[in-house]
């Protein structure tokens, strides 16, 4: 998403450690919401489960009340891409659910999203969509570890997606990743495609939410009358995966992954570079 503040915020080590606390709470809250996302369950109940984990850790939601957003998570199903409301919608076998959530600890934010393939009867093309979106996120994070400019993240995501065999997936251009820290959405924008410009220089102390959104069809989207829910115009299914990543002296640290990104980065020959408390 494109959000105002042009100045990039650089975090101290102790501030990044606070963001890590928020990231770990968020990872646990997403674990529980994802585990509960079964056929027959409402998306509102996932919102409650997520909120209880935040409460348990004295963390707060950065989604609830954000420009009037009514919930702790976005729950977007099938052709809904992002920003869907949790509701009394009952999940069905084969649904493609995106859960996007955030947490604040001591004023420091984390933001992360996962795609859940609900139940057993999954369309193989939806499975492929989610897998390529998740791997594209990791390709972007791995590239970030060695990149000099923010634009190289989108290039890596774009290269990964377009190099996959089979039907080419669409990369949404209307929405993008973002800087994060003392607020959820900060400068700079982190595009998910090769925009042909390098963007700001990457420096230690930056933190970015990297969040590719891919679709099986055309990339044109609309916002529903609720003023939030983003849907694909051709009703094709969408996937979103997101992590909050901090730049440290040695590379990247994935704040919203329990292992700091070790497993996701390993196939790219990259190790996370955590800050030691
Ligand atoms: Mg998010
Ligand atoms: Mg985000």
Tab-separated table of N, CA and C in Angstrom, residues 95-197:
chain	number	residue	atom	x	y	z
A	95	UNK	N	-11.388	-23.737	0.297
A	95	UNK	CA	-11.225	-22.276	0.300
A	95	UNK	C	-9.738	-21.890	0.363
A	96	UNK	N	-9.440	-20.756	-0.266
A	96	UNK	CA	-8.090	-20.162	-0.175
A	96	UNK	C	-8.219	-18.934	0.722
A	97	UNK	N	-7.777	-19.089	1.962
A	97	UNK	CA	-7.949	-18.037	2.972
A	97	UNK	C	-6.626	-17.312	3.200
A	98	UNK	N	-6.679	-15.995	3.190
A	98	UNK	CA	-5.519	-15.204	3.567
A	98	UNK	C	-5.780	-14.587	4.938
A	99	UNK	N	-4.889	-14.855	5.891
A	99	UNK	CA	-4.975	-14.229	7.213
A	99	UNK	C	-3.806	-13.259	7.320
A	100	UNK	N	-4.130	-11.988	7.480
A	100	UNK	CA	-3.108	-10.945	7.608
A	100	UNK	C	-3.332	-10.295	8.962
A	101	UNK	N	-2.282	-10.238	9.776
A	101	UNK	CA	-2.450	-9.666	11.116
A	101	UNK	C	-1.225	-8.884	11.537
A	102	UNK	N	-1.376	-8.171	12.651
A	102	UNK	CA	-0.252	-7.412	13.163
A	102	UNK	C	-0.291	-7.337	14.674
A	103	UNK	N	0.842	-6.923	15.262
A	103	UNK	CA	0.922	-6.775	16.710
A	103	UNK	C	1.833	-5.600	17.047
A	104	UNK	N	1.530	-4.976	18.187
A	104	UNK	CA	2.365	-3.889	18.707
A	104	UNK	C	2.834	-4.268	20.113
A	105	UNK	N	4.141	-4.148	20.343
A	105	UNK	CA	4.701	-4.309	21.691
A	105	UNK	C	5.500	-3.041	22.004
A	106	UNK	N	5.148	-2.385	23.093
A	106	UNK	CA	5.834	-1.146	23.510
A	106	UNK	C	5.969	-0.135	22.367
A	107	UNK	N	4.926	-0.048	21.544
A	107	UNK	CA	4.924	0.946	20.473
A	107	UNK	C	5.584	0.492	19.177
A	108	UNK	N	6.114	-0.749	19.147
A	108	UNK	CA	6.827	-1.238	17.947
A	108	UNK	C	5.997	-2.300	17.243
A	109	UNK	N	5.934	-2.184	15.926
A	109	UNK	CA	4.963	-2.933	15.120
A	109	UNK	C	5.585	-4.112	14.381
A	110	UNK	N	4.738	-5.137	14.169
A	110	UNK	CA	5.054	-6.241	13.261
A	110	UNK	C	3.817	-6.524	12.424
A	111	UNK	N	4.011	-7.085	11.233
A	111	UNK	CA	2.938	-7.279	10.246
A	111	UNK	C	3.293	-8.542	9.464
A	112	UNK	N	2.349	-9.485	9.371
A	112	UNK	CA	2.654	-10.745	8.682
A	112	UNK	C	1.375	-11.380	8.183
A	113	UNK	N	1.472	-12.113	7.092
A	113	UNK	CA	0.281	-12.757	6.509
A	113	UNK	C	0.641	-14.138	5.977
A	114	UNK	N	-0.349	-15.006	6.022
A	114	UNK	CA	-0.172	-16.355	5.469
A	114	UNK	C	-1.409	-16.732	4.674
A	115	UNK	N	-1.214	-17.594	3.696
A	115	UNK	CA	-2.337	-18.179	2.964
A	115	UNK	C	-2.604	-19.566	3.530
A	116	UNK	N	-3.865	-19.863	3.790
A	116	UNK	CA	-4.263	-21.177	4.313
A	116	UNK	C	-5.144	-21.855	3.273
A	117	UNK	N	-4.772	-23.073	2.905
A	117	UNK	CA	-5.601	-23.884	2.015
A	117	UNK	C	-6.491	-24.713	2.931
A	118	UNK	N	-7.788	-24.414	2.942
A	118	UNK	CA	-8.692	-24.931	3.972
A	118	UNK	C	-9.174	-26.331	3.604
A	119	UNK	N	-9.018	-27.264	4.536
A	119	UNK	CA	-9.560	-28.608	4.354
A	119	UNK	C	-8.675	-29.493	3.497
A	120	UNK	N	-9.309	-30.488	2.844
A	120	UNK	CA	-8.566	-31.534	2.132
A	120	UNK	C	-8.687	-31.388	0.616
A	121	UNK	N	-9.800	-30.838	0.179
A	121	UNK	CA	-10.140	-30.865	-1.244
A	121	UNK	C	-9.599	-29.621	-1.950
A	122	UNK	N	-8.262	-29.549	-2.047
A	122	UNK	CA	-7.614	-28.340	-2.545
A	122	UNK	C	-7.373	-28.457	-4.055
A	123	UNK	N	-7.754	-27.449	-4.791
A	123	UNK	CA	-7.444	-27.367	-6.217
A	123	UNK	C	-5.914	-27.292	-6.360
A	124	UNK	N	-5.308	-28.205	-7.130
A	124	UNK	CA	-3.836	-28.185	-7.275
A	124	UNK	C	-3.314	-26.825	-7.762
A	125	UNK	N	-4.105	-26.124	-8.549
A	125	UNK	CA	-3.652	-24.808	-9.026
A	125	UNK	C	-3.653	-23.772	-7.890
A	126	UNK	N	-4.550	-23.931	-6.916
A	126	UNK	CA	-4.528	-23.049	-5.735
A	126	UNK	C	-3.314	-23.363	-4.862
A	127	UNK	N	-2.988	-24.660	-4.761
A	127	UNK	CA	-1.813	-25.060	-3.981
A	127	UNK	C	-0.562	-24.458	-4.623
A	128	UNK	N	-0.501	-24.565	-5.944
A	128	UNK	CA	0.642	-24.003	-6.677
A	128	UNK	C	0.707	-22.485	-6.471
A	129	UNK	N	-0.455	-21.820	-6.525
A	129	UNK	CA	-0.517	-20.370	-6.320
A	129	UNK	C	0.081	-19.986	-4.966
A	130	UNK	N	-0.353	-20.684	-3.910
A	130	UNK	CA	0.134	-20.349	-2.563
A	130	UNK	C	1.623	-20.646	-2.427
A	131	UNK	N	2.050	-21.792	-2.974
A	131	UNK	CA	3.472	-22.157	-2.855
A	131	UNK	C	4.368	-21.161	-3.583
A	132	UNK	N	3.962	-20.759	-4.768
A	132	UNK	CA	4.805	-19.815	-5.524
A	132	UNK	C	4.796	-18.448	-4.836
A	133	UNK	N	3.659	-18.044	-4.268
A	133	UNK	CA	3.609	-16.753	-3.574
A	133	UNK	C	4.534	-16.777	-2.348
A	134	UNK	N	4.475	-17.884	-1.597
A	134	UNK	CA	5.332	-17.984	-0.406
A	134	UNK	C	6.810	-17.993	-0.804
A	135	UNK	N	7.129	-18.766	-1.824
A	135	UNK	CA	8.530	-18.829	-2.263
A	135	UNK	C	8.991	-17.501	-2.862
A	136	UNK	N	8.075	-16.799	-3.521
A	136	UNK	CA	8.428	-15.483	-4.071
A	136	UNK	C	8.769	-14.524	-2.933
A	137	UNK	N	8.004	-14.625	-1.821
A	137	UNK	CA	8.328	-13.804	-0.645
A	137	UNK	C	9.743	-14.130	-0.151
A	138	UNK	N	10.049	-15.436	-0.053
A	138	UNK	CA	11.392	-15.803	0.429
A	138	UNK	C	12.474	-15.384	-0.560
A	139	UNK	N	12.171	-15.476	-1.848
A	139	UNK	CA	13.145	-15.012	-2.852
A	139	UNK	C	13.411	-13.517	-2.661
A	140	UNK	N	12.363	-12.765	-2.359
A	140	UNK	CA	12.513	-11.331	-2.124
A	140	UNK	C	13.313	-11.047	-0.869
A	141	UNK	N	13.044	-11.818	0.189
A	141	UNK	CA	13.766	-11.610	1.453
A	141	UNK	C	15.237	-11.997	1.285
A	142	UNK	N	15.479	-13.116	0.586
A	142	UNK	CA	16.859	-13.568	0.362
A	142	UNK	C	17.628	-12.533	-0.462
A	143	UNK	N	16.971	-11.974	-1.466
A	143	UNK	CA	17.625	-10.944	-2.279
A	143	UNK	C	17.911	-9.712	-1.436
A	144	UNK	N	16.984	-9.400	-0.527
A	144	UNK	CA	17.147	-8.226	0.337
A	144	UNK	C	18.415	-8.327	1.180
A	145	UNK	N	18.748	-9.562	1.578
A	145	UNK	CA	19.925	-9.770	2.440
A	145	UNK	C	21.190	-9.259	1.783
A	146	UNK	N	21.215	-9.294	0.444
A	146	UNK	CA	22.429	-8.902	-0.279
A	146	UNK	C	22.229	-7.648	-1.127
A	147	UNK	N	21.012	-7.128	-1.119
A	147	UNK	CA	20.687	-6.027	-2.036
A	147	UNK	C	21.265	-4.708	-1.539
A	148	UNK	N	21.482	-3.793	-2.483
A	148	UNK	CA	21.894	-2.432	-2.125
A	148	UNK	C	20.713	-1.480	-2.153
A	149	UNK	N	19.683	-1.844	-2.920
A	149	UNK	CA	18.536	-0.946	-3.088
A	149	UNK	C	17.225	-1.712	-2.916
A	150	UNK	N	16.228	-1.002	-2.404
A	150	UNK	CA	14.923	-1.624	-2.135
A	150	UNK	C	14.303	-2.198	-3.414
A	151	UNK	N	14.553	-1.551	-4.562
A	151	UNK	CA	13.983	-2.022	-5.823
A	151	UNK	C	14.404	-3.430	-6.205
A	152	UNK	N	15.553	-3.883	-5.672
A	152	UNK	CA	16.031	-5.223	-5.994
A	152	UNK	C	15.141	-6.314	-5.396
A	153	UNK	N	14.364	-5.954	-4.366
A	153	UNK	CA	13.453	-6.936	-3.757
A	153	UNK	C	12.347	-7.285	-4.756
A	154	UNK	N	11.729	-6.260	-5.320
A	154	UNK	CA	10.686	-6.491	-6.311
A	154	UNK	C	11.207	-7.195	-7.558
A	155	UNK	N	12.427	-6.855	-7.943
A	155	UNK	CA	13.040	-7.538	-9.098
A	155	UNK	C	13.152	-9.033	-8.831
A	156	UNK	N	13.610	-9.376	-7.611
A	156	UNK	CA	13.803	-10.794	-7.272
A	156	UNK	C	12.467	-11.522	-7.219
A	157	UNK	N	11.438	-10.866	-6.669
A	157	UNK	CA	10.108	-11.471	-6.618
A	157	UNK	C	9.595	-11.692	-8.043
A	158	UNK	N	9.713	-10.677	-8.854
A	158	UNK	CA	9.259	-10.730	-10.251
A	158	UNK	C	9.991	-11.848	-11.007
A	159	UNK	N	11.328	-11.880	-10.866
A	159	UNK	CA	12.120	-12.911	-11.560
A	159	UNK	C	11.687	-14.301	-11.114
A	160	UNK	N	11.470	-14.461	-9.809
A	160	UNK	CA	11.073	-15.785	-9.303
A	160	UNK	C	9.743	-16.213	-9.910
A	161	UNK	N	8.765	-15.319	-9.872
A	161	UNK	CA	7.413	-15.667	-10.335
A	161	UNK	C	7.416	-15.959	-11.835
A	162	UNK	N	8.091	-15.117	-12.599
A	162	UNK	CA	8.021	-15.277	-14.061
A	162	UNK	C	8.879	-16.443	-14.540
A	163	UNK	N	9.781	-16.961	-13.682
A	163	UNK	CA	10.618	-18.098	-14.102
A	163	UNK	C	9.963	-19.444	-13.792
A	164	UNK	N	8.787	-19.428	-13.150
A	164	UNK	CA	8.142	-20.703	-12.804
A	164	UNK	C	7.490	-21.330	-14.034
A	165	UNK	N	7.664	-22.654	-14.191
A	165	UNK	CA	6.977	-23.319	-15.305
A	165	UNK	C	5.461	-23.333	-15.076
A	166	UNK	N	4.707	-23.503	-16.132
A	166	UNK	CA	3.243	-23.556	-16.022
A	166	UNK	C	2.633	-22.195	-16.271
A	167	UNK	N	1.330	-22.086	-15.998
A	167	UNK	CA	0.618	-20.824	-16.247
A	167	UNK	C	1.241	-19.708	-15.418
A	168	UNK	N	1.489	-18.567	-16.064
A	168	UNK	CA	2.116	-17.458	-15.342
A	168	UNK	C	1.114	-16.802	-14.389
A	169	UNK	N	1.549	-16.596	-13.168
A	169	UNK	CA	0.694	-15.948	-12.173
A	169	UNK	C	0.859	-14.433	-12.280
A	170	UNK	N	-0.201	-13.706	-11.921
A	170	UNK	CA	-0.148	-12.254	-11.968
A	170	UNK	C	0.348	-11.691	-10.644
A	171	UNK	N	1.212	-10.679	-10.714
A	171	UNK	CA	1.690	-9.988	-9.506
A	171	UNK	C	0.910	-8.688	-9.380
A	172	UNK	N	0.185	-8.550	-8.277
A	172	UNK	CA	-0.602	-7.323	-8.077
A	172	UNK	C	0.308	-6.099	-8.035
A	173	UNK	N	-0.105	-5.048	-8.708
A	173	UNK	CA	0.677	-3.815	-8.694
A	173	UNK	C	-0.021	-2.708	-7.900
A	174	UNK	N	-1.323	-2.894	-7.600
A	174	UNK	CA	-2.079	-1.859	-6.870
A	174	UNK	C	-1.705	-1.815	-5.387
A	175	UNK	N	-1.113	-2.903	-4.878
A	175	UNK	CA	-0.776	-2.988	-3.452
A	175	UNK	C	0.654	-3.492	-3.339
A	176	UNK	N	1.317	-3.114	-2.234
A	176	UNK	CA	2.725	-3.458	-2.125
A	176	UNK	C	3.139	-3.529	-0.667
A	177	UNK	N	4.396	-3.899	-0.434
A	177	UNK	CA	4.956	-3.897	0.905
A	177	UNK	C	5.345	-2.478	1.316
A	178	UNK	N	5.958	-2.362	2.512
A	178	UNK	CA	6.119	-1.029	3.113
A	178	UNK	C	7.147	-1.062	4.235
A	179	UNK	N	7.667	0.114	4.547
A	179	UNK	CA	8.453	0.266	5.754
A	179	UNK	C	7.563	0.077	6.975
A	180	UNK	N	8.185	-0.297	8.101
A	180	UNK	CA	7.436	-0.555	9.333
A	180	UNK	C	8.342	-0.293	10.523
A	181	UNK	N	7.770	0.077	11.649
A	181	UNK	CA	8.574	0.351	12.846
A	181	UNK	C	7.706	0.935	13.934
A	182	UNK	N	7.800	2.266	14.141
A	182	UNK	CA	6.964	2.914	15.152
A	182	UNK	C	5.541	3.116	14.631
A	183	UNK	N	5.298	2.775	13.382
A	183	UNK	CA	3.948	2.707	12.804
A	183	UNK	C	3.924	1.495	11.881
A	184	UNK	N	2.703	1.070	11.517
A	184	UNK	CA	2.618	-0.133	10.673
A	184	UNK	C	3.013	0.164	9.233
A	185	UNK	N	2.518	1.274	8.706
A	185	UNK	CA	2.783	1.591	7.305
A	185	UNK	C	3.636	2.845	7.210
A	186	UNK	N	4.854	2.697	6.767
A	186	UNK	CA	5.790	3.812	6.674
A	186	UNK	C	6.502	3.751	5.323
A	187	UNK	N	7.279	4.764	5.038
A	187	UNK	CA	8.127	4.741	3.845
A	187	UNK	C	9.233	3.699	4.073
A	188	UNK	N	9.744	3.092	3.011
A	188	UNK	CA	9.348	3.276	1.610
A	188	UNK	C	8.330	2.219	1.171
A	189	UNK	N	7.706	2.427	0.014
A	189	UNK	CA	6.941	1.360	-0.623
A	189	UNK	C	7.904	0.257	-1.058
A	190	UNK	N	7.444	-0.981	-0.961
A	190	UNK	CA	8.243	-2.115	-1.429
A	190	UNK	C	7.435	-2.819	-2.517
A	191	UNK	N	7.744	-2.493	-3.758
A	191	UNK	CA	6.978	-3.054	-4.879
A	191	UNK	C	7.308	-4.533	-5.049
A	192	UNK	N	6.358	-5.275	-5.584
A	192	UNK	CA	6.541	-6.715	-5.767
A	192	UNK	C	6.875	-7.076	-7.211
A	193	UNK	N	7.195	-6.069	-8.019
A	193	UNK	CA	7.518	-6.329	-9.421
A	193	UNK	C	8.692	-5.444	-9.809
A	194	UNK	N	9.242	-5.730	-10.966
A	194	UNK	CA	10.377	-4.970	-11.458
A	194	UNK	C	9.868	-3.670	-12.068
A	195	UNK	N	10.015	-2.584	-11.308
A	195	UNK	CA	9.470	-1.296	-11.745
A	195	UNK	C	10.490	-0.510	-12.554
A	196	UNK	N	11.705	-1.048	-12.696
A	196	UNK	CA	12.711	-0.388	-13.517
A	196	UNK	C	13.409	0.772	-12.828
A	197	UNK	N	13.175	0.943	-11.514
A	197	UNK	CA	13.983	1.926	-10.786
A	197	UNK	C	14.434	1.318	-9.459
